[in-house]
Amino acid sequence: MISRPKPASQFFPILSILLCIVSSQVWAQTTETSPDKTIEQKPSPMNGLPPEKTPTGPSQPELREKFKNQISGFAFGRSEKYYSFQVARMLDSQWAIGLNGYTNSYVNRFDNDTAYSYFLPPHDFYGRLRNHQEKYWGGAFFVQRFIADSPFFVSLWLGREHYQKNQTALYWESAGNTYRFEKDSYSSGPRNYAGFGVGFRFQTVSGFFFGWEGVWSWYSPYHNSFSVSDLYYSDRTANIGDLLYRRYAYQNSERLPGSSFGLNLFVGWAF
């Protein structure tokens, strides 16, 4: 599941709504019958012609009954790498159960912030240069219920997730020409969660299928672990008190939300 507490995550619900609209159009086009050519005499008992038959392909429920086993996944990667794998089994044409596993990592190098203290003395430039890496990994059991004869479904999730963040940071100020360097580590989990999803899965007659799912998740209380190491000051030697203070400050600067929204994309094969 693509679920990140980063600014981009606020666009996931909007993207899910757009995907829902597009998916509706795709399904509508596949269910529409193509217009027939002009028939000079319409079928009627009066002219002895047989009733007109409109050829139709198998419906989505029929295809789901035929292809009960599903294997799917999705992956992309550059600065952010995401991998997911999912297996599911149709119990009938409407109900399905399955397992999902995923990992998501994000690397940001040379993240640079600069500020100027205008109101509070000393009036000075301050800055931070850091490299940081975030990683999520986890899995879940889910139950899906398709809505009537459509490819849309709702789902319930029960899962567990881990989170880890590592960063190296250099803090500096221009007035005293001083700086501080430190390595920080933050991990949480395992975080148990329950989720509710809305999605779309379109099954083709060849066995190939594709779709998406938006999942809202709520986390139970979980354990957090913080550590600060390799602490250096340019104007003095760091002591135990400095290390404990930096750990306390880092602990209060990092907060994970109690709920999140994730967008899951998948393509796969059913048999």
Coordinates of C-alpha atoms in Angstrom, one line a residue:
M1 CA 0.0 0.0 0.0
I2 CA 1.3 3.4 -0.9
S3 CA 0.8 5.2 2.4
R4 CA 3.2 7.9 3.4
P5 CA 2.9 10.7 6.0
K6 CA 4.5 13.1 3.5
P7 CA 2.9 16.1 1.8
A8 CA 2.1 14.1 -1.3
S9 CA -0.2 11.8 0.7
Q10 CA -2.9 14.5 0.8
F11 CA -3.5 14.0 -2.9
F12 CA -4.2 10.2 -2.6
P13 CA -7.9 10.7 -1.7
I14 CA -8.3 13.0 -4.7
L15 CA -6.5 10.6 -6.9
S16 CA -8.8 7.8 -5.7
I17 CA -11.9 9.8 -6.6
L18 CA -10.5 10.4 -10.1
L19 CA -9.7 6.7 -10.5
C20 CA -13.2 5.9 -9.4
I21 CA -14.6 8.2 -12.1
V22 CA -12.3 6.8 -14.8
S23 CA -13.0 3.2 -13.7
S24 CA -16.8 3.8 -14.0
Q25 CA -16.3 5.0 -17.6
V26 CA -14.2 1.9 -18.5
W27 CA -16.8 -0.4 -17.1
A28 CA -19.6 1.5 -18.8
Q29 CA -17.9 1.2 -22.2
T30 CA -17.4 -2.5 -21.8
T31 CA -21.1 -3.1 -21.0
E32 CA -22.5 -1.0 -23.8
T33 CA -23.6 -2.9 -26.9
S34 CA -22.3 -1.6 -30.2
P35 CA -24.9 -0.1 -32.5
D36 CA -26.2 -2.4 -35.1
K37 CA -26.4 -1.6 -38.8
T38 CA -29.7 -0.3 -40.2
I39 CA -32.1 -3.2 -40.6
E40 CA -34.8 -2.7 -43.1
Q41 CA -37.2 -5.1 -41.5
K42 CA -37.2 -5.3 -37.7
P43 CA -37.8 -8.8 -36.2
S44 CA -41.5 -9.3 -35.6
P45 CA -44.0 -12.2 -35.5
M46 CA -45.8 -10.3 -38.4
N47 CA -43.0 -10.7 -40.9
G48 CA -41.8 -14.1 -39.7
L49 CA -38.3 -13.0 -38.8
P50 CA -36.8 -14.6 -35.6
P51 CA -36.3 -12.3 -32.6
E52 CA -33.2 -10.2 -32.7
K53 CA -30.3 -11.5 -30.5
T54 CA -27.8 -9.1 -29.1
P55 CA -24.4 -10.8 -28.6
T56 CA -23.0 -10.2 -25.1
G57 CA -19.8 -11.4 -23.5
P58 CA -19.5 -12.9 -20.0
S59 CA -20.3 -10.6 -17.1
Q60 CA -17.9 -9.6 -14.4
P61 CA -19.5 -12.0 -11.9
E62 CA -19.2 -14.9 -14.4
L63 CA -15.6 -14.1 -15.0
R64 CA -14.9 -14.0 -11.3
E65 CA -16.5 -17.4 -10.9
K66 CA -14.4 -18.7 -13.7
F67 CA -11.1 -17.3 -12.5
K68 CA -11.1 -17.9 -8.8
N69 CA -7.4 -17.7 -8.0
Q70 CA -5.6 -14.3 -8.3
I71 CA -1.9 -13.3 -8.2
S72 CA -1.0 -9.7 -8.6
G73 CA 1.4 -7.0 -7.6
F74 CA 2.9 -3.6 -8.5
A75 CA 6.3 -1.9 -8.4
F76 CA 8.0 1.4 -9.2
G77 CA 11.2 3.0 -8.1
R78 CA 13.5 5.9 -8.3
S79 CA 14.0 8.0 -5.2
E80 CA 10.9 6.3 -3.8
K81 CA 10.7 2.5 -4.3
Y82 CA 7.5 0.6 -3.8
Y83 CA 6.8 -3.2 -4.2
S84 CA 3.7 -5.1 -3.4
F85 CA 2.5 -8.7 -3.8
Q86 CA -1.0 -10.0 -3.4
V87 CA -2.8 -13.3 -3.6
A88 CA -6.5 -13.8 -3.4
R89 CA -9.2 -16.4 -3.7
M90 CA -12.8 -15.9 -4.9
L91 CA -15.2 -17.7 -2.6
D92 CA -18.1 -17.1 -5.0
S93 CA -18.9 -14.3 -7.5
Q94 CA -19.1 -11.6 -4.8
W95 CA -16.8 -12.6 -1.9
A96 CA -13.0 -12.9 -1.9
I97 CA -10.2 -13.3 0.7
G98 CA -6.5 -12.7 0.4
L99 CA -3.1 -11.7 1.7
N100 CA -1.1 -8.6 0.8
G101 CA 2.5 -7.8 1.5
Y102 CA 4.4 -4.5 0.7
T103 CA 7.5 -2.5 1.2
N104 CA 8.0 1.2 0.5
S105 CA 11.3 3.1 0.9
Y106 CA 12.1 6.8 0.4
V107 CA 15.6 8.4 0.2
N108 CA 16.2 12.2 0.2
R109 CA 19.8 13.4 -0.1
F110 CA 21.1 16.9 0.5
D111 CA 17.8 18.2 2.0
N112 CA 18.8 21.8 2.7
D113 CA 16.8 24.2 4.9
T114 CA 17.9 27.8 5.7
A115 CA 16.2 30.4 7.9
Y116 CA 17.0 33.9 9.3
S117 CA 16.1 35.0 12.8
Y118 CA 14.7 38.4 12.4
F119 CA 12.7 39.0 15.6
L120 CA 14.8 37.1 18.2
P121 CA 18.4 37.8 18.8
P122 CA 20.9 36.9 17.7
H123 CA 19.9 38.0 14.3
D124 CA 21.5 35.3 12.3
F125 CA 21.3 32.7 9.6
Y126 CA 20.6 29.1 10.6
G127 CA 20.6 26.1 8.4
R128 CA 20.3 22.3 8.2
L129 CA 21.7 19.9 5.7
R130 CA 20.6 16.3 6.0
N131 CA 20.3 12.9 4.3
H132 CA 17.4 10.8 5.5
Q133 CA 15.8 7.5 4.5
E134 CA 12.3 6.2 5.5
K135 CA 11.1 2.6 5.1
Y136 CA 7.7 0.9 5.6
W137 CA 7.1 -2.8 5.3
G138 CA 4.2 -5.0 6.3
G139 CA 1.3 -7.2 5.3
A140 CA -2.4 -7.7 5.8
F141 CA -5.3 -10.1 5.5
F142 CA -8.3 -8.7 3.7
V143 CA -11.9 -9.6 2.8
Q144 CA -13.5 -8.1 -0.3
R145 CA -17.2 -7.8 -1.2
F146 CA -18.1 -6.8 -4.8
I147 CA -21.0 -4.5 -5.3
A148 CA -23.8 -6.2 -7.3
D149 CA -22.6 -7.1 -10.8
S150 CA -20.0 -4.4 -11.0
P151 CA -16.2 -4.5 -10.7
F152 CA -16.3 -2.2 -7.7
F153 CA -15.8 -3.6 -4.2
V154 CA -15.5 -2.7 -0.5
S155 CA -13.0 -4.4 1.8
L156 CA -11.9 -4.9 5.4
W157 CA -8.2 -5.1 6.3
L158 CA -6.3 -6.5 9.3
G159 CA -2.6 -6.0 9.2
R160 CA 0.8 -5.2 10.8
E161 CA 3.4 -2.7 9.7
H162 CA 6.9 -1.6 10.6
Y163 CA 8.5 1.8 10.1
Q164 CA 12.1 2.9 10.3
K165 CA 13.8 6.3 9.7
N166 CA 17.6 7.1 9.6
Q167 CA 19.1 10.4 9.1
T168 CA 22.4 12.3 9.3
A169 CA 22.1 16.0 9.8
L170 CA 24.4 19.0 10.0
Y171 CA 23.0 22.1 11.8
W172 CA 24.9 25.4 11.5
E173 CA 24.7 29.1 12.3
S174 CA 26.6 31.9 10.6
A175 CA 27.1 34.3 13.6
G176 CA 29.4 32.1 15.7
N177 CA 30.5 29.9 12.8
T178 CA 29.4 26.9 14.8
Y179 CA 27.8 23.7 13.8
R180 CA 26.4 20.4 15.2
F181 CA 26.5 17.0 13.5
E182 CA 24.5 14.0 14.5
K183 CA 23.1 10.7 13.4
D184 CA 19.5 9.9 14.3
S185 CA 17.4 6.7 14.2
Y186 CA 13.7 6.2 14.7
S187 CA 11.7 3.0 14.5
S188 CA 8.2 2.0 15.4
G189 CA 6.3 -1.2 15.4
P190 CA 5.0 -3.6 14.9
R191 CA 2.0 -1.4 14.4
N192 CA -1.3 -3.4 14.2
Y193 CA -4.0 -1.7 12.1
A194 CA -7.5 -2.2 10.8
G195 CA -8.6 -0.7 7.5
F196 CA -11.6 -0.1 5.3
G197 CA -11.1 0.0 1.5
V198 CA -13.0 0.9 -1.7
G199 CA -11.6 -0.3 -5.0
F200 CA -12.1 -1.4 -8.6
R201 CA -10.9 -4.7 -10.2
F202 CA -11.6 -5.4 -13.9
Q203 CA -11.4 -9.0 -15.0
T204 CA -10.8 -9.8 -18.7
V205 CA -11.7 -13.0 -20.5
S206 CA -8.0 -13.9 -21.0
G207 CA -7.4 -14.0 -17.2
F208 CA -5.6 -10.7 -17.0
F209 CA -6.9 -8.1 -14.5
F210 CA -6.1 -4.7 -13.2
G211 CA -7.4 -2.3 -10.6
W212 CA -6.8 -0.1 -7.6
E213 CA -7.9 0.3 -4.0
G214 CA -7.9 3.1 -1.5
V215 CA -7.6 2.0 2.1
W216 CA -8.2 4.0 5.3
S217 CA -6.2 2.5 8.2
W218 CA -6.4 3.1 12.0
Y219 CA -3.5 2.0 14.2
S220 CA -3.5 0.5 17.6
P221 CA -1.0 1.8 20.2
Y222 CA 2.5 0.8 19.3
H223 CA 6.1 1.1 20.7
N224 CA 8.5 3.8 19.4
S225 CA 12.3 3.7 19.7
F226 CA 14.6 6.7 19.3
S227 CA 18.4 7.0 19.3
V228 CA 21.0 9.7 18.6
S229 CA 24.7 8.8 17.9
D230 CA 27.8 10.4 16.6
L231 CA 27.1 13.7 18.2
Y232 CA 29.7 16.4 17.5
Y233 CA 29.9 20.1 18.3
S234 CA 32.4 22.5 16.5
D235 CA 33.1 24.5 19.7
R236 CA 33.1 21.9 22.4
T237 CA 33.1 18.2 23.2
A238 CA 29.6 16.5 23.5
N239 CA 28.8 14.9 26.8
I240 CA 26.1 12.5 28.1
G241 CA 23.8 15.4 28.9
D242 CA 24.0 16.6 25.3
L243 CA 23.2 13.2 24.0
L244 CA 20.2 12.8 26.3
Y245 CA 18.9 16.2 25.4
R246 CA 19.2 15.6 21.7
R247 CA 17.4 12.3 22.0
Y248 CA 14.6 14.0 23.9
A249 CA 14.4 16.8 21.3
Y250 CA 14.4 14.3 18.5
Q251 CA 11.7 12.2 20.2
N252 CA 9.4 15.2 20.4
S253 CA 10.0 16.3 16.8
E254 CA 8.9 13.0 15.3
R255 CA 5.3 11.9 15.4
L256 CA 3.5 9.3 13.3
P257 CA -0.3 9.8 12.8
G258 CA -2.8 7.4 14.4
S259 CA -4.5 6.9 11.0
S260 CA -3.5 7.0 7.3
F261 CA -4.7 6.7 3.8
G262 CA -3.0 4.4 1.3
L263 CA -3.5 3.8 -2.5
N264 CA -2.9 0.3 -3.7
L265 CA -2.4 -0.3 -7.4
F266 CA -2.2 -3.8 -8.9
V267 CA -2.1 -5.8 -12.1
G268 CA -2.2 -9.6 -12.3
W269 CA -3.3 -12.9 -13.6
A270 CA -6.3 -15.0 -12.5
F271 CA -6.9 -18.7 -13.2

